[in-house]
Amino acid sequence: MNLQATIFDVFSYALLSYAVLLLTIYTLIGFFSIAETRAYVRKNSFTDYRVLASSPDAPSVSILAPAFNEGATIIDNVRSLLSLNYINLEVIVINDGSTDDTLAKLISAYDLYELDFFVNHQIITQPVKVVYKSHNPVYKKLIVVDKFKGGKADSLNVGINISKNDYLVSIDVDCVLEQDALLKLCKPFLEQTEKRVIATGGVLRIVNSCDIEGGRLVKINLPEEFLPRVQTLEYIRAFLLSRMAWTRLNGLLLISGAFGAFDKDIVISCGGYNNETVGEDMELVVRMRRFMEEKKEPYKVAFIPDPLCWTEAPATYKNLGRQRNRWTRGTIETLYTHRKMFFNPKYHVLGMVSYPYWLFFEYLAPIIETVGFLAFLLFCFIGVVTWSCFFIMMSIFSVGVLYSIFAILMEVLTYNQYKQKKDVLRLLLVAMAEPIFFHPFVVASAIKGNFDILRKRKSWGEMTRRGFTHLDKNKNKYGN
């Protein structure tokens, strides 16, 4: 019994330490996020984006949009990209061997013809079948590439080889952008002084249940279904708090593959996207940062708190599980590939702070939670659990809920996308329900991702999209 009591005491103190550490980290993230957001809002209050929109000196941008079996949304999404308020722009849609009507819809909708196009193979990729342009001068910015299937990273590399502009913007074709999204995303590249801006990212929001017309977002609605709604809260936490805080420290390791801008020269110098990982977005940012650190050149990875991109969130547990499984495998692969940086002072903030944080609090967190929960159940079964241990468990639960409430408060005080009071109340209710009905499933998906990486599973996992064809004909809203 003494041994059991000793083990239980160690477990209790470990739980208490974890709770205190978690609270400390969340508090620091909150303070850094507030400071960075205030600085951004103050600096941009004097910016006239109309000048940048019409200026021939604006950074030249190539949008890379990989597409595989995206027939449900492809036309509206390409229309959204073509309508962006930006002058120096080309839109490159890469059809990655789709087996549905994606390519046929593009050819028909945009009056495409085959182009005799020279591809500069700076990065080795799967072969390109055909390059298309439009007969219609209205769509002169559009290039469509048909290639043999090679995956998302390979498609992006094809887009890099095709592109002619100085900066690359990767985007998922299920996304809808704000009209001034590119203007805000590219502004940090113009502001670079002693530090070279190598990448910028923007806030992603959930488009489910929003009103879309002609590829444009016309009305923002809080998702009607539980899973997209809880992901709305999750995205607010991740983008408005966590990534803004890491930007303050210049320690950001991830720019979402759904919408991010990159310095093309640095991307090519680093060899483009990695085909050997399912987390190509995170791996590229880490590799670019490592490249700059090893060259000893000052650099910065910027992040924009404005809601720039709206993406369709998984609405079923099946699709959500595949997504989070893939995220876990991508994180493991990236951390393993760049393990040399772990607590390596040569890499400064990247090696001493960012990498350890991702290892202990992003990758290992689901494993620690699972082991802790199973141990707690075991101690309950053998009858050694005390009220103090129970209250420690509840404190960990409370820290997560309070962090979510703080994120909602930040959203209301800053960009306030959900203006109705009932929507704020519904988000607060989601914050209470998330630890019970959502978080355990996400943790289980992450654990499965760990087992899948041991089984050397490399598949992306098919993501079925509802698409804009599910909009109500009268209300133009996603169906439930």
Tab-separated table of C-alpha atoms in Angstrom:
chain	number	residue	atom	x	y	z
A	1	MET	CA	0.000	0.000	0.000
A	2	ASN	CA	2.903	2.383	0.750
A	3	LEU	CA	4.249	1.811	-2.755
A	4	GLN	CA	0.810	2.569	-4.219
A	5	ALA	CA	0.569	5.718	-2.107
A	6	THR	CA	4.040	6.826	-3.190
A	7	ILE	CA	3.229	6.281	-6.868
A	8	PHE	CA	-0.033	8.144	-6.419
A	9	ASP	CA	1.749	11.086	-4.728
A	10	VAL	CA	4.220	11.286	-7.619
A	11	PHE	CA	1.308	11.192	-10.048
A	12	SER	CA	-0.524	13.958	-8.130
A	13	TYR	CA	2.509	16.246	-8.021
A	14	ALA	CA	3.155	15.607	-11.721
A	15	LEU	CA	-0.451	16.579	-12.487
A	16	LEU	CA	-0.168	19.706	-10.343
A	17	SER	CA	3.089	20.699	-12.056
A	18	TYR	CA	1.506	20.151	-15.460
A	19	ALA	CA	-1.496	22.316	-14.506
A	20	VAL	CA	0.716	25.139	-13.184
A	21	LEU	CA	2.957	24.994	-16.264
A	22	LEU	CA	-0.064	24.984	-18.571
A	23	LEU	CA	-1.559	27.996	-16.797
A	24	THR	CA	1.775	29.830	-17.018
A	25	ILE	CA	2.126	29.141	-20.740
A	26	TYR	CA	-1.469	30.177	-21.486
A	27	THR	CA	-0.960	33.387	-19.498
A	28	LEU	CA	2.219	34.235	-21.399
A	29	ILE	CA	0.529	33.472	-24.724
A	30	GLY	CA	-2.308	35.798	-23.729
A	31	PHE	CA	0.031	38.679	-22.862
A	32	PHE	CA	2.186	38.270	-25.974
A	33	SER	CA	-0.901	37.984	-28.171
A	34	ILE	CA	-2.427	41.177	-26.758
A	35	ALA	CA	0.850	43.068	-27.255
A	36	GLU	CA	1.333	41.867	-30.848
A	37	THR	CA	-2.299	42.457	-31.844
A	38	ARG	CA	-2.278	45.995	-30.416
A	39	ALA	CA	0.969	46.761	-32.228
A	40	TYR	CA	-0.455	45.454	-35.511
A	41	VAL	CA	-3.724	47.384	-35.209
A	42	ARG	CA	-1.884	50.611	-34.287
A	43	LYS	CA	0.588	50.280	-37.169
A	44	ASN	CA	-2.066	49.443	-39.772
A	45	SER	CA	-4.526	52.137	-38.752
A	46	PHE	CA	-2.627	54.507	-41.067
A	47	THR	CA	-2.438	52.129	-44.044
A	48	ASP	CA	-4.346	52.843	-47.225
A	49	TYR	CA	-4.519	49.491	-48.986
A	50	ARG	CA	-6.062	51.084	-52.075
A	51	VAL	CA	-2.673	52.572	-52.925
A	52	LEU	CA	-1.010	49.156	-52.731
A	53	ALA	CA	-3.830	47.535	-54.709
A	54	SER	CA	-3.279	49.746	-57.740
A	55	SER	CA	0.473	50.166	-57.472
A	56	PRO	CA	2.652	48.498	-60.136
A	57	ASP	CA	5.346	48.329	-57.439
A	58	ALA	CA	3.292	45.939	-55.330
A	59	PRO	CA	5.041	42.568	-54.793
A	60	SER	CA	4.343	40.212	-57.694
A	61	VAL	CA	2.438	37.175	-56.449
A	62	SER	CA	1.722	33.699	-57.822
A	63	ILE	CA	-1.176	31.904	-56.129
A	64	LEU	CA	-0.680	28.119	-56.101
A	65	ALA	CA	-3.919	26.164	-55.718
A	66	PRO	CA	-3.557	22.352	-55.842
A	67	ALA	CA	-6.772	20.518	-56.690
A	68	PHE	CA	-7.631	16.831	-56.429
A	69	ASN	CA	-11.261	15.818	-56.967
A	70	GLU	CA	-12.537	19.294	-56.079
A	71	GLY	CA	-15.367	19.356	-58.614
A	72	ALA	CA	-17.879	20.347	-55.934
A	73	THR	CA	-16.213	23.709	-55.230
A	74	ILE	CA	-13.639	24.381	-57.930
A	75	ILE	CA	-15.538	26.908	-60.051
A	76	ASP	CA	-16.630	29.174	-57.198
A	77	ASN	CA	-13.229	28.975	-55.559
A	78	VAL	CA	-11.290	29.891	-58.699
A	79	ARG	CA	-13.757	32.718	-59.285
A	80	SER	CA	-12.995	33.905	-55.757
A	81	LEU	CA	-9.244	33.910	-56.480
A	82	LEU	CA	-9.639	35.757	-59.767
A	83	SER	CA	-11.734	38.476	-58.140
A	84	LEU	CA	-9.060	39.408	-55.602
A	85	ASN	CA	-8.167	43.081	-55.449
A	86	TYR	CA	-4.530	42.852	-56.543
A	87	ILE	CA	-2.680	43.983	-59.676
A	88	ASN	CA	0.546	41.897	-59.920
A	89	LEU	CA	-1.081	38.483	-59.744
A	90	GLU	CA	-1.245	35.122	-61.475
A	91	VAL	CA	-3.489	32.278	-60.321
A	92	ILE	CA	-2.095	28.780	-60.954
A	93	VAL	CA	-4.523	25.893	-60.410
A	94	ILE	CA	-2.764	22.522	-60.386
A	95	ASN	CA	-5.010	19.554	-61.165
A	96	ASP	CA	-3.284	16.641	-59.445
A	97	GLY	CA	-4.639	13.742	-61.489
A	98	SER	CA	-8.259	14.224	-60.423
A	99	THR	CA	-10.612	11.346	-61.233
A	100	ASP	CA	-13.777	13.447	-61.065
A	101	ASP	CA	-14.902	16.346	-63.282
A	102	THR	CA	-12.576	18.986	-61.791
A	103	LEU	CA	-10.592	19.573	-64.994
A	104	ALA	CA	-13.627	19.342	-67.288
A	105	LYS	CA	-15.444	21.978	-65.240
A	106	LEU	CA	-12.444	24.311	-65.385
A	107	ILE	CA	-12.075	23.928	-69.157
A	108	SER	CA	-15.759	24.609	-69.731
A	109	ALA	CA	-16.236	27.456	-67.230
A	110	TYR	CA	-13.085	29.393	-68.167
A	111	ASP	CA	-12.865	28.614	-71.910
A	112	LEU	CA	-9.419	27.040	-71.624
A	113	TYR	CA	-7.091	26.025	-74.432
A	114	GLU	CA	-3.823	24.053	-74.439
A	115	LEU	CA	-0.712	26.198	-74.257
A	116	ASP	CA	2.789	25.395	-75.474
A	117	PHE	CA	4.443	26.250	-72.164
A	118	PHE	CA	8.077	25.825	-71.116
A	119	VAL	CA	8.318	24.461	-67.575
A	120	ASN	CA	11.479	25.429	-65.682
A	121	HIS	CA	12.162	22.266	-63.668
A	122	GLN	CA	13.942	23.906	-60.743
A	123	ILE	CA	12.348	21.285	-58.500
A	124	ILE	CA	11.886	17.648	-59.568
A	125	THR	CA	8.191	16.724	-59.812
A	126	GLN	CA	5.761	14.345	-61.471
A	127	PRO	CA	5.394	15.081	-65.199
A	128	VAL	CA	3.099	17.848	-66.410
A	129	LYS	CA	0.536	16.737	-68.999
A	130	VAL	CA	-0.877	20.032	-70.259
A	131	VAL	CA	-0.809	23.726	-69.355
A	132	TYR	CA	-3.986	25.696	-70.102
A	133	LYS	CA	-4.802	29.382	-70.536
A	134	SER	CA	-8.132	31.063	-71.230
A	135	HIS	CA	-9.353	32.492	-74.530
A	136	ASN	CA	-11.266	35.058	-72.473
A	137	PRO	CA	-9.091	38.102	-71.568
A	138	VAL	CA	-11.135	38.515	-68.377
A	139	TYR	CA	-9.333	35.403	-67.098
A	140	LYS	CA	-5.854	36.373	-68.291
A	141	LYS	CA	-4.441	35.851	-64.776
A	142	LEU	CA	-5.488	32.177	-64.763
A	143	ILE	CA	-3.181	29.238	-65.545
A	144	VAL	CA	-4.434	25.662	-65.173
A	145	VAL	CA	-1.938	22.800	-65.035
A	146	ASP	CA	-2.908	19.171	-65.538
A	147	LYS	CA	-0.339	16.760	-64.114
A	148	PHE	CA	0.115	13.158	-63.078
A	149	LYS	CA	-0.888	12.521	-59.482
A	150	GLY	CA	1.883	13.127	-56.988
A	151	GLY	CA	0.233	14.585	-53.903
A	152	LYS	CA	-0.192	18.097	-52.556
A	153	ALA	CA	3.502	18.847	-52.032
A	154	ASP	CA	4.330	17.698	-55.566
A	155	SER	CA	1.514	19.860	-56.964
A	156	LEU	CA	2.818	22.906	-55.133
A	157	ASN	CA	6.305	22.230	-56.488
A	158	VAL	CA	4.869	22.092	-60.021
A	159	GLY	CA	3.234	25.449	-59.319
A	160	ILE	CA	6.606	26.836	-58.207
A	161	ASN	CA	8.202	25.646	-61.464
A	162	ILE	CA	5.398	27.235	-63.507
A	163	SER	CA	5.263	30.518	-61.569
A	164	LYS	CA	6.950	33.696	-62.812
A	165	ASN	CA	6.454	36.040	-59.838
A	166	ASP	CA	8.605	36.850	-56.800
A	167	TYR	CA	6.298	35.617	-54.046
A	168	LEU	CA	4.261	32.446	-53.705
A	169	VAL	CA	0.888	32.120	-51.996
A	170	SER	CA	-0.263	28.571	-51.309
A	171	ILE	CA	-3.979	28.070	-50.840
A	172	ASP	CA	-6.467	25.225	-50.531
A	173	VAL	CA	-9.100	25.405	-53.242
A	174	ASP	CA	-11.897	24.936	-50.710
A	175	CYS	CA	-11.081	28.383	-49.285
A	176	VAL	CA	-12.744	31.753	-49.844
A	177	LEU	CA	-10.553	34.845	-49.455
A	178	GLU	CA	-11.442	38.346	-48.351
A	179	GLN	CA	-11.087	40.821	-51.220
A	180	ASP	CA	-8.113	42.565	-49.599
A	181	ALA	CA	-6.501	39.364	-48.310
A	182	LEU	CA	-3.464	39.497	-50.607
A	183	LEU	CA	-2.879	43.177	-49.889
A	184	LYS	CA	-2.649	42.527	-46.155
A	185	LEU	CA	-0.713	39.282	-46.530
A	186	CYS	CA	1.956	40.853	-48.765
A	187	LYS	CA	2.382	44.091	-46.830
A	188	PRO	CA	5.023	42.626	-44.437
A	189	PHE	CA	7.286	41.896	-47.429
A	190	LEU	CA	7.302	45.631	-48.208
A	191	GLU	CA	8.095	46.527	-44.598
A	192	GLN	CA	11.190	44.357	-44.268
A	193	THR	CA	14.192	46.383	-43.150
A	194	GLU	CA	17.149	44.764	-41.407
A	195	LYS	CA	15.271	41.443	-41.264
A	196	ARG	CA	14.186	39.627	-44.407
A	197	VAL	CA	10.558	38.487	-44.255
A	198	ILE	CA	10.612	34.932	-45.612
A	199	ALA	CA	6.964	34.027	-45.023
A	200	THR	CA	3.676	35.452	-43.802
A	201	GLY	CA	0.476	33.781	-42.674
A	202	GLY	CA	-3.044	34.947	-42.019
A	203	VAL	CA	-5.960	33.994	-39.822
A	204	LEU	CA	-8.206	31.183	-41.031
A	205	ARG	CA	-11.902	31.162	-40.179
A	206	ILE	CA	-14.643	28.588	-40.719
A	207	VAL	CA	-16.893	29.161	-43.743
A	208	ASN	CA	-19.511	26.500	-42.890
A	209	SER	CA	-23.009	28.066	-42.759
A	210	CYS	CA	-21.764	31.378	-44.182
A	211	ASP	CA	-23.476	32.947	-47.201
A	212	ILE	CA	-21.444	32.654	-50.410
A	213	GLU	CA	-22.358	34.265	-53.723
A	214	GLY	CA	-20.209	33.931	-56.837
A	215	GLY	CA	-17.210	32.769	-54.821
A	216	ARG	CA	-17.460	35.736	-52.433
A	217	LEU	CA	-18.302	35.780	-48.765
A	218	VAL	CA	-21.370	38.005	-48.377
A	219	LYS	CA	-22.508	37.178	-44.842
A	220	ILE	CA	-20.728	35.644	-41.863
A	221	ASN	CA	-22.708	33.151	-39.802
A	222	LEU	CA	-21.658	31.003	-36.882
A	223	PRO	CA	-21.746	27.353	-38.033
A	224	GLU	CA	-25.021	25.605	-37.266
A	225	GLU	CA	-23.480	22.171	-36.701
A	226	PHE	CA	-21.524	21.321	-33.564
A	227	LEU	CA	-18.263	20.116	-35.134
A	228	PRO	CA	-17.699	23.165	-37.376
A	229	ARG	CA	-18.779	25.433	-34.513
A	230	VAL	CA	-16.310	23.978	-32.033
A	231	GLN	CA	-13.592	24.236	-34.696
A	232	THR	CA	-14.503	27.919	-35.025
A	233	LEU	CA	-13.549	28.360	-31.373
A	234	GLU	CA	-10.456	26.222	-31.861
A	235	TYR	CA	-9.306	28.363	-34.798
A	236	ILE	CA	-9.853	31.585	-32.816
A	237	ARG	CA	-7.621	30.191	-30.063
A	238	ALA	CA	-4.955	28.922	-32.420
A	239	PHE	CA	-4.693	31.922	-34.745
A	240	LEU	CA	-5.697	34.967	-32.724
A	241	LEU	CA	-3.822	33.904	-29.582
A	242	SER	CA	-1.149	31.269	-30.135
A	243	ARG	CA	0.237	32.307	-33.513
A	244	MET	CA	0.160	35.996	-32.675
A	245	ALA	CA	2.115	35.258	-29.501
A	246	TRP	CA	4.752	33.253	-31.368
A	247	THR	CA	5.016	36.041	-33.935
A	248	ARG	CA	5.883	38.404	-31.087
A	249	LEU	CA	8.793	36.112	-30.222
A	250	ASN	CA	9.684	35.519	-33.895
A	251	GLY	CA	9.325	31.833	-33.104
A	252	LEU	CA	6.430	30.799	-35.350
A	253	LEU	CA	6.932	27.293	-36.763
A	254	LEU	CA	3.747	26.868	-38.768
A	255	ILE	CA	1.972	28.767	-41.488
A	256	SER	CA	-1.165	26.972	-42.556
A	257	GLY	CA	-1.043	25.353	-45.965
A	258	ALA	CA	-4.555	26.673	-46.501
A	259	PHE	CA	-3.237	30.233	-46.902
A	260	GLY	CA	0.325	31.460	-46.620
A	261	ALA	CA	2.821	33.588	-48.549
A	262	PHE	CA	6.491	32.753	-49.106
A	263	ASP	CA	9.623	34.334	-50.538
A	264	LYS	CA	10.107	32.304	-53.730
A	265	ASP	CA	13.918	32.568	-53.772
A	266	ILE	CA	14.185	31.095	-50.272
A	267	VAL	CA	11.671	28.336	-51.068
A	268	ILE	CA	13.669	27.274	-54.123
A	269	SER	CA	16.965	27.518	-52.204
A	270	CYS	CA	15.456	25.121	-49.656
A	271	GLY	CA	14.363	22.660	-52.358
A	272	GLY	CA	10.630	23.367	-52.362
A	273	TYR	CA	8.003	21.328	-50.559
A	274	ASN	CA	8.934	17.945	-49.086
A	275	ASN	CA	7.125	15.012	-50.722
A	276	GLU	CA	8.059	12.664	-47.881
A	277	THR	CA	5.761	14.203	-45.285
A	278	VAL	CA	2.013	14.763	-44.958
A	279	GLY	CA	2.773	17.985	-43.060
A	280	GLU	CA	4.458	19.799	-45.926
A	281	ASP	CA	3.315	23.250	-44.747
A	282	MET	CA	4.953	23.063	-41.323
A	283	GLU	CA	8.035	21.271	-42.628
A	284	LEU	CA	8.700	23.964	-45.246
A	285	VAL	CA	8.500	26.802	-42.697
A	286	VAL	CA	10.834	24.971	-40.305
A	287	ARG	CA	13.272	24.206	-43.154
A	288	MET	CA	13.226	27.827	-44.351
A	289	ARG	CA	13.894	29.067	-40.829
A	290	ARG	CA	16.665	26.526	-40.342
A	291	PHE	CA	18.185	27.589	-43.684
A	292	MET	CA	18.269	31.248	-42.600
A	293	GLU	CA	19.684	30.378	-39.170
A	294	GLU	CA	22.483	28.314	-40.700
A	295	LYS	CA	23.289	31.120	-43.154
A	296	LYS	CA	23.301	33.499	-40.166
A	297	GLU	CA	21.035	35.959	-41.978
A	298	PRO	CA	18.464	38.011	-40.010
A	299	TYR	CA	14.921	37.037	-40.947
A	300	LYS	CA	11.330	37.088	-39.804
A	301	VAL	CA	8.192	34.973	-40.204
A	302	ALA	CA	5.214	37.333	-39.971
A	303	PHE	CA	1.577	36.699	-39.136
A	304	ILE	CA	-1.538	38.780	-39.842
A	305	PRO	CA	-4.402	38.741	-37.273
A	306	ASP	CA	-6.991	39.933	-39.803
A	307	PRO	CA	-9.499	37.234	-40.830
A	308	LEU	CA	-8.238	36.777	-44.390
A	309	CYS	CA	-9.246	33.262	-45.410
A	310	TRP	CA	-12.403	31.232	-44.831
A	311	THR	CA	-12.139	27.462	-45.124
A	312	GLU	CA	-14.561	24.559	-44.990
A	313	ALA	CA	-14.126	22.607	-41.754
A	314	PRO	CA	-14.782	18.869	-41.469
A	315	ALA	CA	-18.424	18.358	-40.496
A	316	THR	CA	-18.188	14.641	-39.702
A	317	TYR	CA	-16.118	12.777	-37.147
A	318	LYS	CA	-14.727	10.582	-39.923
A	319	ASN	CA	-13.222	13.495	-41.844
A	320	LEU	CA	-12.146	15.271	-38.654
A	321	GLY	CA	-10.343	12.149	-37.468
A	322	ARG	CA	-8.467	11.842	-40.763
A	323	GLN	CA	-7.440	15.496	-40.602
A	324	ARG	CA	-6.128	15.360	-37.026
A	325	ASN	CA	-4.419	12.042	-37.644
A	326	ARG	CA	-2.606	13.626	-40.590
A	327	TRP	CA	-1.670	16.707	-38.562
A	328	THR	CA	-0.118	14.484	-35.906
A	329	ARG	CA	1.887	12.473	-38.425
A	330	GLY	CA	3.052	15.667	-40.115
A	331	THR	CA	4.203	17.106	-36.781
A	332	ILE	CA	6.116	13.937	-35.895
A	333	GLU	CA	7.804	13.820	-39.303
A	334	THR	CA	8.824	17.483	-39.139
A	335	LEU	CA	10.171	17.269	-35.592
A	336	TYR	CA	12.097	14.105	-36.417
A	337	THR	CA	13.550	15.553	-39.641
A	338	HIS	CA	14.817	18.645	-37.808
A	339	ARG	CA	15.693	16.991	-34.480
A	340	LYS	CA	19.177	18.536	-34.707
A	341	MET	CA	17.671	21.829	-33.534
A	342	PHE	CA	16.346	20.471	-30.204
A	343	PHE	CA	17.791	22.684	-27.442
A	344	ASN	CA	20.567	23.692	-29.830
A	345	PRO	CA	21.663	27.284	-29.056
A	346	LYS	CA	22.985	27.598	-32.605
A	347	TYR	CA	19.346	28.026	-33.698
A	348	HIS	CA	18.483	30.661	-31.062
A	349	VAL	CA	14.723	30.998	-30.388
A	350	LEU	CA	13.974	28.326	-32.978
A	351	GLY	CA	16.053	25.669	-31.208
A	352	MET	CA	15.767	26.774	-27.591
A	353	VAL	CA	12.084	27.732	-27.386
A	354	SER	CA	9.959	26.938	-30.454
A	355	TYR	CA	11.114	23.374	-31.097
A	356	PRO	CA	10.912	22.265	-27.424
A	357	TYR	CA	7.444	23.816	-27.104
A	358	TRP	CA	6.147	21.938	-30.142
A	359	LEU	CA	7.694	18.720	-28.900
A	360	PHE	CA	6.372	18.870	-25.318
A	361	PHE	CA	3.102	20.788	-25.675
A	362	GLU	CA	1.918	20.013	-29.211
A	363	TYR	CA	3.198	16.546	-30.046
A	364	LEU	CA	3.484	14.962	-26.574
A	365	ALA	CA	0.411	16.628	-25.035
A	366	PRO	CA	-2.127	14.005	-26.296
A	367	ILE	CA	0.148	11.181	-25.101
A	368	ILE	CA	0.591	12.791	-21.677
A	369	GLU	CA	-3.150	13.394	-21.387
A	370	THR	CA	-3.983	9.808	-22.329
A	371	VAL	CA	-1.459	8.291	-19.927
A	372	GLY	CA	-2.630	10.638	-17.158
A	373	PHE	CA	-6.297	9.817	-17.697
A	374	LEU	CA	-5.672	6.046	-17.752
A	375	ALA	CA	-3.545	6.327	-14.604
A	376	PHE	CA	-6.302	8.328	-12.908
A	377	LEU	CA	-8.851	5.613	-13.755
A	378	LEU	CA	-6.481	2.965	-12.392
A	379	PHE	CA	-6.018	4.861	-9.123
A	380	CYS	CA	-9.784	5.268	-8.857
A	381	PHE	CA	-10.172	1.510	-9.301
A	382	ILE	CA	-7.664	0.644	-6.547
A	383	GLY	CA	-9.186	3.302	-4.262
A	384	VAL	CA	-6.266	5.659	-3.608
A	385	VAL	CA	-7.649	8.811	-5.264
A	386	THR	CA	-8.051	11.772	-2.904
A	387	TRP	CA	-10.126	14.907	-3.193
A	388	SER	CA	-6.967	16.931	-3.791
A	389	CYS	CA	-6.167	14.839	-6.867
A	390	PHE	CA	-9.733	15.253	-8.117
A	391	PHE	CA	-9.514	19.032	-7.739
A	392	ILE	CA	-6.192	19.057	-9.611
A	393	MET	CA	-7.865	17.228	-12.505
A	394	MET	CA	-10.693	19.757	-12.451
A	395	SER	CA	-8.198	22.627	-12.414
A	396	ILE	CA	-6.630	21.314	-15.632
A	397	PHE	CA	-10.132	21.166	-17.139
A	398	SER	CA	-10.820	24.725	-15.923
A	399	VAL	CA	-7.585	26.123	-17.380
A	400	GLY	CA	-8.646	24.965	-20.845
A	401	VAL	CA	-12.127	26.445	-20.492
A	402	LEU	CA	-10.789	29.774	-19.194
A	403	TYR	CA	-8.326	29.945	-22.085
A	404	SER	CA	-11.210	29.446	-24.539
A	405	ILE	CA	-13.248	32.167	-22.830
A	406	PHE	CA	-10.284	34.523	-23.053
A	407	ALA	CA	-9.986	33.738	-26.782
A	408	ILE	CA	-13.672	34.606	-27.261
A	409	LEU	CA	-13.116	37.877	-25.390
A	410	MET	CA	-10.158	38.701	-27.647
A	411	GLU	CA	-12.308	38.004	-30.704
A	412	VAL	CA	-15.097	40.281	-29.444
A	413	LEU	CA	-12.675	43.116	-28.604
A	414	THR	CA	-10.766	42.925	-31.886
A	415	TYR	CA	-12.321	41.667	-35.124
A	416	ASN	CA	-15.725	40.588	-33.758
A	417	GLN	CA	-16.817	38.525	-36.750
A	418	TYR	CA	-19.842	37.099	-34.923
A	419	LYS	CA	-21.701	40.227	-33.919
A	420	GLN	CA	-24.949	38.812	-32.533
A	421	LYS	CA	-25.043	38.342	-28.775
A	422	LYS	CA	-26.556	34.890	-29.194
A	423	ASP	CA	-23.504	33.832	-31.220
A	424	VAL	CA	-21.149	34.885	-28.435
A	425	LEU	CA	-23.308	32.929	-25.973
A	426	ARG	CA	-23.202	29.881	-28.249
A	427	LEU	CA	-19.411	30.116	-28.411
A	428	LEU	CA	-19.266	30.252	-24.617
A	429	LEU	CA	-21.441	27.134	-24.434
A	430	VAL	CA	-19.114	25.447	-26.924
A	431	ALA	CA	-16.165	26.331	-24.652
A	432	MET	CA	-17.888	24.379	-21.870
A	433	ALA	CA	-18.788	21.427	-24.077
A	434	GLU	CA	-15.520	21.134	-25.981
A	435	PRO	CA	-13.502	19.289	-23.283
A	436	ILE	CA	-16.222	16.628	-23.078
A	437	PHE	CA	-17.539	16.153	-26.620
A	438	PHE	CA	-14.669	17.282	-28.877
A	439	HIS	CA	-11.276	17.228	-27.208
A	440	PRO	CA	-11.264	13.496	-26.321
A	441	PHE	CA	-11.892	12.622	-29.966
A	442	VAL	CA	-9.053	14.903	-31.117
A	443	VAL	CA	-6.725	13.277	-28.580
A	444	ALA	CA	-7.783	9.798	-29.747
A	445	SER	CA	-7.116	10.798	-33.377
A	446	ALA	CA	-3.649	12.037	-32.390
A	447	ILE	CA	-2.918	8.759	-30.600
A	448	LYS	CA	-4.002	6.866	-33.714
A	449	GLY	CA	-1.669	9.093	-35.704
A	450	ASN	CA	1.205	7.934	-33.506
A	451	PHE	CA	0.368	4.297	-34.189
A	452	ASP	CA	0.008	5.015	-37.912
A	453	ILE	CA	3.455	6.612	-38.046
A	454	LEU	CA	4.883	3.450	-36.464
A	455	ARG	CA	3.112	1.431	-39.161
A	456	LYS	CA	4.732	3.795	-41.709
A	457	ARG	CA	1.387	4.897	-43.050
A	458	LYS	CA	1.927	7.728	-45.559
A	459	SER	CA	-1.527	8.225	-47.045
A	460	TRP	CA	-3.123	11.670	-46.984
A	461	GLY	CA	-6.623	10.403	-46.225
A	462	GLU	CA	-9.517	11.403	-48.463
A	463	MET	CA	-11.408	14.483	-47.309
A	464	THR	CA	-14.975	14.596	-48.622
A	465	ARG	CA	-16.189	18.171	-49.013
A	466	ARG	CA	-19.771	19.312	-49.070
A	467	GLY	CA	-18.865	22.231	-51.282
A	468	PHE	CA	-20.889	25.227	-52.299
A	469	THR	CA	-23.296	23.022	-54.240
A	470	HIS	CA	-24.911	22.320	-50.884
A	471	LEU	CA	-25.987	25.951	-50.553
A	472	ASP	CA	-29.700	26.521	-50.271
A	473	LYS	CA	-30.940	27.993	-53.566
A	474	ASN	CA	-32.809	30.746	-51.788
A	475	LYS	CA	-30.628	31.442	-48.766
A	476	ASN	CA	-27.318	30.385	-50.363
A	477	LYS	CA	-26.363	28.704	-47.075
A	478	TYR	CA	-24.709	25.391	-46.256
A	479	GLY	CA	-27.196	22.643	-45.466
A	480	ASN	CA	-27.056	20.850	-42.128
